[in-house]
Coordinates of C-alpha atoms in Angstrom, one line a residue:
Chain A
X99 CA -18.2 12.5 2.8
X100 CA -16.1 12.7 -0.4
X101 CA -16.3 10.0 -3.1
X102 CA -12.8 8.5 -2.5
X103 CA -13.7 8.2 1.4
X104 CA -17.0 6.3 0.4
X105 CA -15.0 3.9 -1.9
X106 CA -12.3 3.3 0.8
X107 CA -14.7 2.9 3.6
X108 CA -17.2 0.6 1.6
X109 CA -14.2 -1.5 0.3
X110 CA -13.0 -1.8 3.7
X111 CA -16.4 -3.0 4.8
X112 CA -16.4 -5.6 2.0
X113 CA -13.1 -6.9 3.2
X114 CA -14.4 -6.8 6.7
X115 CA -17.4 -9.2 6.0
X116 CA -15.2 -11.2 3.9
X117 CA -12.4 -11.7 6.4
X118 CA -14.9 -12.3 9.2
X119 CA -16.4 -15.0 6.9
X120 CA -13.2 -16.7 6.4
X121 CA -12.4 -16.4 10.1
X122 CA -15.6 -17.9 10.9
X123 CA -15.1 -21.0 8.5
X124 CA -11.6 -21.5 10.0
X125 CA -13.1 -21.5 13.4
X126 CA -15.9 -24.0 12.6
X127 CA -13.1 -26.2 11.0
X128 CA -11.2 -26.0 14.1
X129 CA -14.1 -27.4 16.1
X130 CA -15.7 -29.9 13.8
X131 CA -13.0 -30.6 11.1
X132 CA -14.9 -30.0 7.9
X133 CA -11.9 -29.8 5.5
X134 CA -8.3 -28.8 6.4
X135 CA -8.1 -26.9 3.0
X136 CA -10.0 -24.0 4.8
X137 CA -6.7 -23.2 6.6
X138 CA -5.2 -22.0 3.3
X139 CA -7.7 -19.0 3.9
X140 CA -5.5 -18.0 6.8
X141 CA -3.3 -15.5 4.9
X142 CA -6.3 -14.0 3.2
X143 CA -8.2 -13.7 6.7
X144 CA -5.2 -11.8 8.2
X145 CA -4.5 -9.6 5.2
X146 CA -8.3 -8.7 4.7
X147 CA -9.0 -7.8 8.2
X148 CA -5.6 -6.1 9.1
X149 CA -4.9 -4.2 5.8
X150 CA -8.1 -4.3 3.8
X151 CA -10.5 -3.3 6.8
X152 CA -8.5 -1.6 9.6
X153 CA -5.9 0.2 7.5
X154 CA -8.1 1.0 4.6
X155 CA -10.9 2.3 6.9
X156 CA -8.3 4.7 8.7
X157 CA -7.2 6.0 5.1
X158 CA -10.9 6.6 4.0
X159 CA -11.6 8.6 7.5
X160 CA -8.3 10.5 7.3
X161 CA -9.0 11.6 3.7
X162 CA -12.5 12.8 4.9
X163 CA -11.5 14.5 8.2
X164 CA -8.0 15.8 8.0
X165 CA -7.7 19.7 7.4
X166 CA -8.5 21.0 4.0
X167 CA -6.9 23.7 1.9
X168 CA -8.3 26.8 0.2
X169 CA -10.8 27.7 2.8
X170 CA -12.0 24.2 3.0
X171 CA -12.5 23.4 -0.7
X172 CA -9.6 21.4 -1.5
X173 CA -8.0 18.2 -0.2
X174 CA -4.8 18.7 -1.9
X175 CA -3.1 15.9 -3.9
X176 CA -6.2 13.8 -4.6
X177 CA -4.4 11.7 -7.2
X178 CA -2.0 10.4 -4.7
X179 CA -4.8 9.3 -2.5
X180 CA -6.4 7.5 -5.3
X181 CA -3.2 5.8 -6.1
X182 CA -3.0 4.7 -2.6
X183 CA -6.6 3.2 -3.1
X184 CA -5.7 1.3 -6.1
X185 CA -2.4 0.1 -4.7
X186 CA -3.8 -1.0 -1.3
X187 CA -6.4 -3.1 -2.9
X188 CA -4.2 -4.7 -5.5
X189 CA -1.9 -5.5 -2.7
X190 CA -4.5 -7.0 -0.3
X191 CA -5.8 -9.3 -3.1
X192 CA -2.4 -10.5 -4.3
X193 CA -1.0 -11.0 -0.8
X194 CA -4.2 -12.6 0.5
X195 CA -4.9 -14.9 -2.3
X196 CA -1.4 -15.7 -3.5
X197 CA -0.9 -18.5 -0.9
X198 CA -4.6 -19.8 -1.1
X199 CA -4.2 -20.5 -4.7
X200 CA -0.8 -21.9 -4.4
X201 CA 0.8 -19.1 -6.5
X202 CA 4.4 -18.3 -6.6
X203 CA 5.9 -16.5 -3.4
X204 CA 6.7 -13.7 -5.7
X205 CA 2.8 -12.9 -6.1
X206 CA 2.4 -12.4 -2.2
X207 CA 5.7 -10.5 -2.1
X208 CA 4.5 -8.1 -5.0
X209 CA 1.2 -7.5 -3.0
X210 CA 3.2 -6.5 -0.1
X211 CA 5.4 -4.1 -2.3
X212 CA 2.0 -2.5 -3.5
X213 CA 1.0 -2.1 0.1
X214 CA 4.0 -0.1 0.7
X215 CA 3.4 1.8 -2.4
X216 CA -0.1 2.6 -1.0
X217 CA 1.4 3.8 2.4
X218 CA 3.9 6.0 0.5
X219 CA 1.3 7.6 -1.8
X220 CA -1.0 8.2 1.1
X221 CA 1.8 9.8 3.2
X222 CA 2.4 11.9 0.2
X223 CA -1.3 13.0 0.1
X224 CA -1.9 13.4 3.8
X225 CA 1.6 14.9 5.0
X226 CA 0.7 18.6 4.0
X227 CA -2.7 18.3 5.6
X228 CA -1.3 17.6 9.0
X229 CA -0.8 21.4 10.0
X230 CA -1.9 23.7 12.6
X231 CA -5.3 25.4 12.4
X232 CA -5.0 28.7 10.4
Chain B
X107 CA -22.3 10.4 22.4
X108 CA -25.0 7.8 21.9
X109 CA -25.5 5.2 24.5
X110 CA -24.5 2.4 22.3
X111 CA -21.2 4.0 21.6
X112 CA -20.4 4.4 25.3
X113 CA -21.2 0.6 25.8
X114 CA -19.1 -0.3 22.6
X115 CA -15.9 1.7 23.6
X116 CA -16.1 1.2 27.4
X117 CA -16.5 -2.7 26.6
X118 CA -13.5 -2.2 24.1
X119 CA -11.4 -0.7 27.0
X120 CA -12.1 -3.8 29.1
X121 CA -10.8 -6.1 26.2
X122 CA -7.9 -3.9 25.7
X123 CA -6.6 -4.4 29.3
X124 CA -7.7 -8.0 29.5
X125 CA -6.0 -9.0 26.2
X126 CA -2.8 -7.3 27.2
X127 CA -2.9 -9.0 30.6
X128 CA -3.2 -12.3 28.6
X129 CA -0.2 -11.1 26.4
X130 CA 1.6 -11.0 29.8
X131 CA 0.7 -14.4 30.7
X132 CA 1.8 -15.7 27.3
X133 CA 5.1 -14.0 27.6
X134 CA 5.5 -15.4 31.1
X135 CA 4.9 -18.9 29.6
X136 CA 8.0 -18.5 27.7
X137 CA 10.0 -16.9 30.4
X138 CA 9.2 -19.2 33.2
X139 CA 8.5 -22.4 31.3
X140 CA 4.7 -22.5 32.3
X141 CA 2.3 -25.2 30.9
X142 CA 2.6 -25.7 27.1
X143 CA -1.2 -25.8 27.2
X144 CA -1.3 -22.1 27.6
X145 CA -0.2 -22.0 23.9
X146 CA -3.9 -22.4 23.0
X147 CA -4.7 -19.0 24.4
X148 CA -2.6 -17.2 21.6
X149 CA -5.6 -17.0 19.1
X150 CA -7.7 -15.9 22.0
X151 CA -5.1 -12.9 22.9
X152 CA -5.0 -11.9 19.4
X153 CA -8.8 -11.8 18.7
X154 CA -9.6 -10.1 22.1
X155 CA -7.2 -7.4 21.1
X156 CA -8.1 -6.9 17.3
X157 CA -11.8 -7.8 17.6
X158 CA -12.6 -6.9 21.2
X159 CA -10.5 -3.7 21.3
X160 CA -9.6 -2.2 18.0
X161 CA -12.7 -3.4 15.9
X162 CA -15.2 -2.7 18.7
X163 CA -13.7 0.7 19.3
X164 CA -14.1 1.5 15.5
X165 CA -17.7 0.4 15.7
X166 CA -18.4 2.6 18.7
X167 CA -16.8 5.7 16.9
X168 CA -18.4 4.8 13.4
X169 CA -21.9 4.5 14.9
X170 CA -21.4 7.9 16.6
X171 CA -19.6 9.9 13.9
X172 CA -20.5 8.6 10.5
X173 CA -22.9 10.6 8.3
X174 CA -26.6 10.3 9.7
X175 CA -28.7 7.8 7.9
X176 CA -31.9 10.1 7.9
X177 CA -33.5 12.7 10.1
X178 CA -35.8 10.2 11.7
X179 CA -33.3 7.3 12.2
X180 CA -30.0 9.3 12.5
X181 CA -28.0 6.3 13.2
X182 CA -29.8 3.5 11.2
X183 CA -31.6 0.7 12.9
X184 CA -30.5 1.0 16.4
X185 CA -32.2 -2.3 17.4
X186 CA -29.9 -4.0 14.8
X187 CA -26.9 -2.3 16.2
X188 CA -27.7 -3.3 19.8
X189 CA -28.3 -7.0 18.5
X190 CA -24.7 -6.6 16.8
X191 CA -23.1 -5.4 20.1
X192 CA -24.7 -8.5 22.1
X193 CA -23.8 -11.0 19.3
X194 CA -20.1 -9.8 19.1
X195 CA -19.4 -9.9 22.6
X196 CA -21.2 -13.2 23.5
X197 CA -19.4 -14.6 20.4
X198 CA -15.9 -13.2 21.6
X199 CA -16.6 -14.5 25.1
X200 CA -17.7 -17.9 24.3
X201 CA -14.8 -18.3 21.9
X202 CA -12.3 -17.1 24.6
X203 CA -13.8 -20.0 26.8
X204 CA -14.3 -22.6 24.4
X205 CA -11.0 -22.6 22.2
X206 CA -8.8 -23.3 25.0
X207 CA -11.3 -25.8 26.4
X208 CA -11.5 -27.6 23.3
X209 CA -7.8 -27.8 23.2
X210 CA -7.4 -29.1 26.5
X211 CA -10.3 -31.9 26.4
X212 CA -11.5 -32.4 23.0
X213 CA -15.0 -32.7 24.2
X214 CA -17.8 -32.4 21.6
X215 CA -19.6 -29.8 23.9
X216 CA -16.9 -27.3 23.6
X217 CA -16.8 -27.9 19.7
X218 CA -20.3 -27.0 19.7
X219 CA -19.8 -23.9 21.7
X220 CA -16.9 -22.9 19.5
X221 CA -19.2 -23.3 16.3
X222 CA -21.8 -21.1 18.1
X223 CA -19.4 -18.5 19.0
X224 CA -18.2 -18.4 15.2
X225 CA -21.9 -18.0 14.2
X226 CA -22.4 -15.1 16.7
X227 CA -19.2 -13.3 15.7
X228 CA -19.9 -13.7 11.9
X229 CA -23.6 -12.5 12.2
X230 CA -22.3 -9.4 14.4
X231 CA -19.9 -8.6 11.4
X232 CA -22.7 -8.9 8.9
X233 CA -25.1 -6.8 11.0
X234 CA -22.5 -4.1 11.5
X235 CA -22.0 -3.9 7.7
X236 CA -25.8 -3.8 6.9
X237 CA -26.5 -1.0 9.3
X238 CA -23.5 1.2 8.3
X239 CA -23.6 0.6 4.6
X240 CA -26.0 3.3 3.7
X241 CA -24.4 5.8 6.2
X242 CA -21.4 5.7 3.9
X243 CA -22.2 7.9 1.2
X244 CA -21.4 11.3 -0.6
X245 CA -22.7 14.5 0.7

């Protein structure tokens, strides 16, 4: 498994554990009313599990498994994939924590824009790898 | 395909169908002005779909396809993985039962079941991460 896939998938696992923990806390809060402030984690819970976990895991597996070039030695435009890794994680953190810390809405919006940038960068990387077998 | 993967993926398929059926019921509530109490099923619908189907399918494929842990234990600690499967599904089913029941009755019993379901799901998530972490590595 290439280094970038290791980073993407392990980071996805961290988001998964964090998102599940936040979800568990909110579920307990729903049952026994600990502190309603826990509901401020809702956006982070959704962002961590939907983008941080599911989307990032898919990116990691795709980077690893899609057809390679040059007789199997090259994965093509790797800088674009690394850019996607940094953008998606910056985006998840900004969009996830923006509302929890009561930051201006522009922070969450910037996070979402970063996520779009990650999708574009990943598409630039992956597009040429989607091709018929030689 | 390992036995646990078959269980995970077939169980995920059951959740896939069940969650979308629940989605039909929720849409029917709006279309036919059914009981507003059905709204309590919305988070259940979403979690059956995203955890029961999507996440459990990922678990099944990852357990099967990710790099082997070692020659002796190719898929890591299988006992832990089975405990994860049991804990995840017990937690999901208890949540699906307790969340609408608590909304309908506010009985402390259902609050306790809901807390227990949260603990089961959370521990299942941690068990999955613990078992997979070392399988995610460079060649």
